[in-house]
Each structure stands twice: as C-alpha cells, then as structure tokens.
C-alpha cells in the first residue's frame, strides 16, 4: 500500500524541548511539504522540498527546521524558538513531474506543548 | 495565486445533492480551481480540479462559470461520511513552490 505515514499521531512535550516529527512516503514523490493547522483555520506552509538535499522556507518557517537526506523522508523539528508550537502538523507530497498539483497528505501529528 | 471566498458553513440532508459555492473573481487565465476536503482530525483529501470545462469524477462534479469567476462543487448524493471542511483553492499550473494556500473553507454538515 503506497502512502504517507506520520508518527506519532499524538505527541506531548514540555515547553523548551525540541521535538522531531516524522514523515515518510513510499510513493516515489520528489516534492514534500510541511503544513501547520490551528483550530478552525486553514493550512499554512512551514517548509517544502522539491528534491533531495534541497528545501525552502514557507510562510511560517521561524522556529522550525527540516532535512531531506532521503527521497522518502522529510522530518520536521519544532525547536524551542517556536513560540506557540501546539498545533496539528500535516505532511504532504507531490510527484515533481506531474502537471496536476494534487497533493497527497499524511494523517497528521497533533503536537501539544505543556 | 488568486484568493477565494467560501461560505463558512452549510447543511445538507443525507441523500440530497450538496452544492458548495466558491468565488474567485481575480482568477487569471492559467489558474486552475482545486477542491480538497478535510474530515475532522485527518489530512486533506483531493477531490477534483478544473481549468474552464466542467469536470466529473467518482467523488464529485465541478461546475465552473463561463467567466471563471466562480465555481460550484457538487456532491450528488451526500452521505454522513461527506461531513467535512471543503476547501476551494486556485493556483497556476506548475510554479516553483507548488504548495497550496488553504483558506478556512466551508464546513459541510450532512444531516440524517
């Protein structure tokens, strides 16, 4: 079964701790994205990567970091510099050579900082 | 990417058609209309997209007005499982970023 997995589904951390959210895909997609969603709001882009070893800041990158060492994986680190990290985090991917912009989303990780 | 306007919420009776409107009056000639939906606490799911012709797939139909300034997503026979937030997104064909700009969407409640 091809798809995107995010783990864990729920994550709790103490204030001031860094935390890394996992995103793995076996769709052979080149491009991957991280979005943040706050209650009752739409999605906002944090970081995106169009190819291995390359990534770009999105609209709300401050306090976050990413890496793209493998095509299948795009982990997101929420650092202590992120002032309000409690949110629902969504990872997505798209094949780079496809004309359509259909994005495939993972199930999300709900992060709560205590 | 052009901005979209959608109603905040809508209700629909189970088994009836759900018609979800979207205004995108500043859409340009090369911009597509995309629809996604998000069931509570899940990742968004792609539904359909179109440029200027009406489109239909197994999930829904997309009707785009001739001037392309608005569109309607039609779920022909709504079920309780269609209760979700529906997002209308307008964007051009391949650009460098390719990320999607999600507004607040329309919360569709299908009533039994």
mmCIF file of C-alpha atoms in Angstrom:
data_model
loop_
_atom_site.group_PDB
_atom_site.id
_atom_site.type_symbol
_atom_site.label_atom_id
_atom_site.label_comp_id
_atom_site.label_asym_id
_atom_site.label_seq_id
_atom_site.Cartn_x
_atom_site.Cartn_y
_atom_site.Cartn_z
ATOM 1 C CA UNK A 1 0.000 0.000 0.000
ATOM 2 C CA UNK A 2 1.526 3.305 -1.093
ATOM 3 C CA UNK A 3 1.074 6.347 1.071
ATOM 4 C CA UNK A 4 2.406 8.848 3.544
ATOM 5 C CA UNK A 5 2.910 7.990 7.180
ATOM 6 C CA UNK A 6 3.344 10.387 10.043
ATOM 7 C CA UNK A 7 4.223 9.334 13.508
ATOM 8 C CA UNK A 8 3.220 9.573 16.218
ATOM 9 C CA UNK A 9 -0.422 10.635 15.889
ATOM 10 C CA UNK A 10 -0.308 12.461 19.229
ATOM 11 C CA UNK A 11 2.799 13.961 20.782
ATOM 12 C CA UNK A 12 3.269 15.745 24.098
ATOM 13 C CA UNK A 13 6.330 17.745 25.019
ATOM 14 C CA UNK A 14 7.402 20.108 27.731
ATOM 15 C CA UNK A 15 7.975 23.741 26.898
ATOM 16 C CA UNK A 16 11.574 24.418 25.841
ATOM 17 C CA UNK A 17 12.208 20.964 24.374
ATOM 18 C CA UNK A 18 12.923 20.340 20.732
ATOM 19 C CA UNK A 19 10.783 17.677 19.098
ATOM 20 C CA UNK A 20 11.056 15.952 15.704
ATOM 21 C CA UNK A 21 8.002 14.875 13.714
ATOM 22 C CA UNK A 22 8.407 12.029 11.270
ATOM 23 C CA UNK A 23 7.098 11.961 7.682
ATOM 24 C CA UNK A 24 7.771 9.019 5.362
ATOM 25 C CA UNK A 25 6.375 8.325 1.893
ATOM 26 C CA UNK A 26 6.690 5.317 -0.407
ATOM 27 C CA UNK A 27 5.009 6.974 -3.395
ATOM 28 C CA UNK A 28 8.332 7.845 -5.055
ATOM 29 C CA UNK A 29 7.329 11.503 -4.979
ATOM 30 C CA UNK A 30 10.001 14.152 -5.369
ATOM 31 C CA UNK A 31 8.358 17.080 -3.592
ATOM 32 C CA UNK A 32 7.370 17.083 0.076
ATOM 33 C CA UNK A 33 5.725 19.728 2.268
ATOM 34 C CA UNK A 34 5.025 20.532 5.892
ATOM 35 C CA UNK A 35 1.912 22.458 6.903
ATOM 36 C CA UNK A 36 0.650 23.660 10.229
ATOM 37 C CA UNK A 37 -3.056 23.887 11.112
ATOM 38 C CA UNK A 38 -4.503 25.722 14.113
ATOM 39 C CA UNK A 39 -8.074 25.102 15.335
ATOM 40 C CA UNK A 40 -10.697 26.353 12.877
ATOM 41 C CA UNK A 41 -8.050 27.592 10.454
ATOM 42 C CA UNK A 42 -6.713 26.533 7.082
ATOM 43 C CA UNK A 43 -3.248 25.105 6.480
ATOM 44 C CA UNK A 44 -0.113 27.240 6.481
ATOM 45 C CA UNK A 45 3.110 26.208 4.777
ATOM 46 C CA UNK A 46 6.158 25.743 7.008
ATOM 47 C CA UNK A 47 8.801 24.229 4.695
ATOM 48 C CA UNK A 48 8.907 22.425 1.381
ATOM 49 C CA UNK A 49 11.434 20.363 -0.535
ATOM 50 C CA UNK A 50 11.348 19.719 -4.259
ATOM 51 C CA UNK A 51 14.303 17.357 -4.367
ATOM 52 C CA UNK A 52 16.682 15.506 -2.078
ATOM 53 C CA UNK A 53 19.183 17.741 -0.244
ATOM 54 C CA UNK A 54 17.221 20.868 -1.042
ATOM 55 C CA UNK A 55 14.472 22.639 0.880
ATOM 56 C CA UNK A 56 12.924 26.083 1.081
ATOM 57 C CA UNK A 57 11.198 28.126 3.762
ATOM 58 C CA UNK A 58 7.459 28.510 3.549
ATOM 59 C CA UNK A 59 5.316 31.229 5.066
ATOM 60 C CA UNK A 60 5.890 30.416 8.748
ATOM 61 C CA UNK A 61 9.351 28.799 8.949
ATOM 62 C CA UNK A 62 10.574 30.596 12.080
ATOM 63 C CA UNK A 63 11.211 28.170 14.921
ATOM 64 C CA UNK A 64 11.218 25.115 12.652
ATOM 65 C CA UNK A 65 13.919 23.168 10.836
ATOM 66 C CA UNK A 66 13.884 20.320 8.297
ATOM 67 C CA UNK A 67 16.214 17.967 6.469
ATOM 68 C CA UNK A 68 15.843 15.981 3.255
ATOM 69 C CA UNK A 69 18.621 13.401 3.174
ATOM 70 C CA UNK A 70 16.468 10.723 1.543
ATOM 71 C CA UNK A 71 13.703 10.963 -1.022
ATOM 72 C CA UNK A 72 11.321 9.065 1.242
ATOM 73 C CA UNK A 73 11.791 11.106 4.388
ATOM 74 C CA UNK A 74 11.217 14.746 5.373
ATOM 75 C CA UNK A 75 11.403 15.143 9.164
ATOM 76 C CA UNK A 76 10.350 18.397 10.831
ATOM 77 C CA UNK A 77 11.960 19.646 14.048
ATOM 78 C CA UNK A 78 9.973 22.036 16.195
ATOM 79 C CA UNK A 79 12.550 23.967 18.175
ATOM 80 C CA UNK A 80 12.246 25.842 21.437
ATOM 81 C CA UNK A 81 12.339 29.062 19.381
ATOM 82 C CA UNK A 82 8.817 28.353 18.081
ATOM 83 C CA UNK A 83 6.683 30.495 20.368
ATOM 84 C CA UNK A 84 3.387 28.652 20.007
ATOM 85 C CA UNK A 85 4.099 25.112 18.799
ATOM 86 C CA UNK A 86 0.841 23.445 19.861
ATOM 87 C CA UNK A 87 -0.918 22.626 16.571
ATOM 88 C CA UNK A 88 -1.841 19.926 14.075
ATOM 89 C CA UNK A 89 1.052 19.221 11.682
ATOM 90 C CA UNK A 90 0.470 17.777 8.216
ATOM 91 C CA UNK A 91 2.974 16.398 5.749
ATOM 92 C CA UNK A 92 2.222 16.121 2.024
ATOM 93 C CA UNK A 93 3.938 15.055 -1.178
ATOM 94 C CA UNK A 94 3.639 15.553 -4.936
ATOM 95 C CA UNK A 95 5.429 13.940 -7.880
ATOM 96 C CA UNK A 96 7.653 16.649 -9.348
ATOM 97 C CA UNK A 97 6.994 15.897 -12.984
ATOM 98 C CA UNK A 98 3.230 15.800 -12.760
ATOM 99 C CA UNK A 99 1.224 18.629 -14.266
ATOM 100 C CA UNK A 100 -1.525 18.353 -11.684
ATOM 101 C CA UNK A 101 -0.916 19.845 -8.279
ATOM 102 C CA UNK A 102 -2.770 17.068 -6.474
ATOM 103 C CA UNK A 103 -1.116 16.716 -3.118
ATOM 104 C CA UNK A 104 -1.205 13.564 -1.041
ATOM 105 C CA UNK A 105 -1.458 14.162 2.689
ATOM 106 C CA UNK A 106 -0.475 12.087 5.673
ATOM 107 C CA UNK A 107 -2.797 11.573 8.666
ATOM 108 C CA UNK A 108 -1.130 14.348 10.691
ATOM 109 C CA UNK A 109 0.542 14.657 14.094
ATOM 110 C CA UNK A 110 -1.139 16.601 16.861
ATOM 111 C CA UNK A 111 1.558 18.243 18.981
ATOM 112 C CA UNK A 112 0.744 19.575 22.424
ATOM 113 C CA UNK A 113 3.348 21.504 24.359
ATOM 114 C CA UNK A 114 2.696 21.587 28.078
ATOM 115 C CA UNK B 1 -2.449 32.663 -6.570
ATOM 116 C CA UNK B 2 -5.949 34.110 -6.672
ATOM 117 C CA UNK B 3 -7.924 34.498 -3.457
ATOM 118 C CA UNK B 4 -11.132 32.508 -2.904
ATOM 119 C CA UNK B 5 -14.278 33.208 -0.899
ATOM 120 C CA UNK B 6 -16.453 30.430 0.509
ATOM 121 C CA UNK B 7 -19.375 30.356 2.931
ATOM 122 C CA UNK B 8 -18.331 29.439 6.437
ATOM 123 C CA UNK B 9 -20.806 26.596 6.825
ATOM 124 C CA UNK B 10 -23.616 24.734 5.068
ATOM 125 C CA UNK B 11 -26.064 21.977 5.893
ATOM 126 C CA UNK B 12 -27.345 19.273 3.578
ATOM 127 C CA UNK B 13 -29.815 16.430 4.035
ATOM 128 C CA UNK B 14 -28.479 12.930 3.567
ATOM 129 C CA UNK B 15 -29.170 11.620 0.060
ATOM 130 C CA UNK B 16 -29.602 15.084 -1.425
ATOM 131 C CA UNK B 17 -27.101 16.939 -3.564
ATOM 132 C CA UNK B 18 -24.676 19.222 -1.763
ATOM 133 C CA UNK B 19 -23.738 22.315 -3.772
ATOM 134 C CA UNK B 20 -20.743 24.166 -2.403
ATOM 135 C CA UNK B 21 -20.007 27.569 -3.977
ATOM 136 C CA UNK B 22 -16.689 29.334 -4.346
ATOM 137 C CA UNK B 23 -15.949 32.826 -5.628
ATOM 138 C CA UNK B 24 -12.594 33.500 -7.276
ATOM 139 C CA UNK B 25 -13.175 36.758 -9.125
ATOM 140 C CA UNK B 26 -9.466 37.538 -9.538
ATOM 141 C CA UNK B 27 -8.611 34.219 -11.190
ATOM 142 C CA UNK B 28 -6.261 34.509 -14.144
ATOM 143 C CA UNK B 29 -6.275 32.561 -17.369
ATOM 144 C CA UNK B 30 -3.767 29.885 -16.391
ATOM 145 C CA UNK B 31 -5.074 29.226 -12.885
ATOM 146 C CA UNK B 32 -6.848 26.011 -12.002
ATOM 147 C CA UNK B 33 -9.597 25.528 -9.413
ATOM 148 C CA UNK B 34 -8.899 22.731 -6.934
ATOM 149 C CA UNK B 35 -11.159 21.242 -4.307
ATOM 150 C CA UNK B 36 -9.984 19.341 -1.244
ATOM 151 C CA UNK B 37 -11.837 18.201 1.826
ATOM 152 C CA UNK B 38 -10.722 17.503 5.366
ATOM 153 C CA UNK B 39 -12.597 15.178 7.640
ATOM 154 C CA UNK B 40 -12.115 16.014 11.292
ATOM 155 C CA UNK B 41 -8.541 15.426 12.531
ATOM 156 C CA UNK B 42 -7.394 13.864 9.257
ATOM 157 C CA UNK B 43 -5.205 15.072 6.405
ATOM 158 C CA UNK B 44 -6.921 16.836 3.488
ATOM 159 C CA UNK B 45 -8.082 14.690 0.592
ATOM 160 C CA UNK B 46 -8.014 15.754 -3.052
ATOM 161 C CA UNK B 47 -11.460 15.767 -4.696
ATOM 162 C CA UNK B 48 -11.290 17.317 -8.150
ATOM 163 C CA UNK B 49 -9.800 20.148 -10.178
ATOM 164 C CA UNK B 50 -10.539 22.000 -13.408
ATOM 165 C CA UNK B 51 -9.483 24.878 -15.628
ATOM 166 C CA UNK B 52 -12.550 26.008 -17.549
ATOM 167 C CA UNK B 53 -14.562 22.952 -18.530
ATOM 168 C CA UNK B 54 -16.879 21.180 -16.135
ATOM 169 C CA UNK B 55 -15.320 18.087 -14.620
ATOM 170 C CA UNK B 56 -16.739 14.940 -13.066
ATOM 171 C CA UNK B 57 -15.159 12.032 -11.268
ATOM 172 C CA UNK B 58 -16.327 9.303 -8.936
ATOM 173 C CA UNK B 59 -16.487 11.679 -5.993
ATOM 174 C CA UNK B 60 -17.961 14.897 -7.325
ATOM 175 C CA UNK B 61 -18.664 17.293 -10.162
ATOM 176 C CA UNK B 62 -17.091 20.696 -10.631
ATOM 177 C CA UNK B 63 -19.022 23.392 -12.443
ATOM 178 C CA UNK B 64 -17.026 26.477 -13.445
ATOM 179 C CA UNK B 65 -18.871 29.542 -14.760
ATOM 180 C CA UNK B 66 -18.073 30.766 -18.232
ATOM 181 C CA UNK B 67 -16.250 33.844 -16.916
ATOM 182 C CA UNK B 68 -14.408 31.533 -14.455
ATOM 183 C CA UNK B 69 -15.063 33.904 -11.566
ATOM 184 C CA UNK B 70 -16.909 31.306 -9.540
ATOM 185 C CA UNK B 71 -17.388 27.578 -9.293
ATOM 186 C CA UNK B 72 -19.578 25.016 -7.560
ATOM 187 C CA UNK B 73 -18.590 21.637 -6.194
ATOM 188 C CA UNK B 74 -21.459 19.181 -6.353
ATOM 189 C CA UNK B 75 -21.678 16.021 -4.253
ATOM 190 C CA UNK B 76 -24.612 14.321 -5.999
ATOM 191 C CA UNK B 77 -25.880 12.151 -3.137
ATOM 192 C CA UNK B 78 -24.427 13.341 0.144
ATOM 193 C CA UNK B 79 -23.843 10.812 2.906
ATOM 194 C CA UNK B 80 -22.953 11.284 6.554
ATOM 195 C CA UNK B 81 -19.355 10.444 5.619
ATOM 196 C CA UNK B 82 -19.237 13.591 3.485
ATOM 197 C CA UNK B 83 -19.390 15.764 6.604
ATOM 198 C CA UNK B 84 -16.112 17.686 6.399
ATOM 199 C CA UNK B 85 -14.485 21.042 5.691
ATOM 200 C CA UNK B 86 -14.266 21.694 1.958
ATOM 201 C CA UNK B 87 -11.508 23.905 0.597
ATOM 202 C CA UNK B 88 -11.598 25.701 -2.743
ATOM 203 C CA UNK B 89 -8.088 26.611 -3.938
ATOM 204 C CA UNK B 90 -6.985 28.497 -7.019
ATOM 205 C CA UNK B 91 -3.455 28.250 -8.336
ATOM 206 C CA UNK B 92 -1.498 28.361 -11.531
ATOM 207 C CA UNK B 93 -0.011 25.414 -13.289
ATOM 208 C CA UNK B 94 3.426 24.341 -12.179
ATOM 209 C CA UNK B 95 5.336 27.046 -10.376
ATOM 210 C CA UNK B 96 8.424 26.761 -8.238
ATOM 211 C CA UNK B 97 6.717 26.375 -4.905
ATOM 212 C CA UNK B 98 3.729 24.188 -5.767
ATOM 213 C CA UNK B 99 2.375 24.414 -2.252
ATOM 214 C CA UNK B 100 -1.326 25.016 -1.743
ATOM 215 C CA UNK B 101 -2.874 28.004 0.009
ATOM 216 C CA UNK B 102 -5.751 26.809 2.161
ATOM 217 C CA UNK B 103 -8.290 29.305 3.460
ATOM 218 C CA UNK B 104 -10.817 28.462 6.157
ATOM 219 C CA UNK B 105 -13.092 26.514 3.793
ATOM 220 C CA UNK B 106 -16.775 25.583 4.117
ATOM 221 C CA UNK B 107 -17.845 23.294 6.920
ATOM 222 C CA UNK B 108 -20.466 20.947 5.411
ATOM 223 C CA UNK B 109 -22.723 19.147 7.863
ATOM 224 C CA UNK B 110 -24.757 16.329 6.335
ATOM 225 C CA UNK B 111 -27.893 15.749 8.393
ATOM 226 C CA UNK B 112 -29.567 12.323 8.716
#
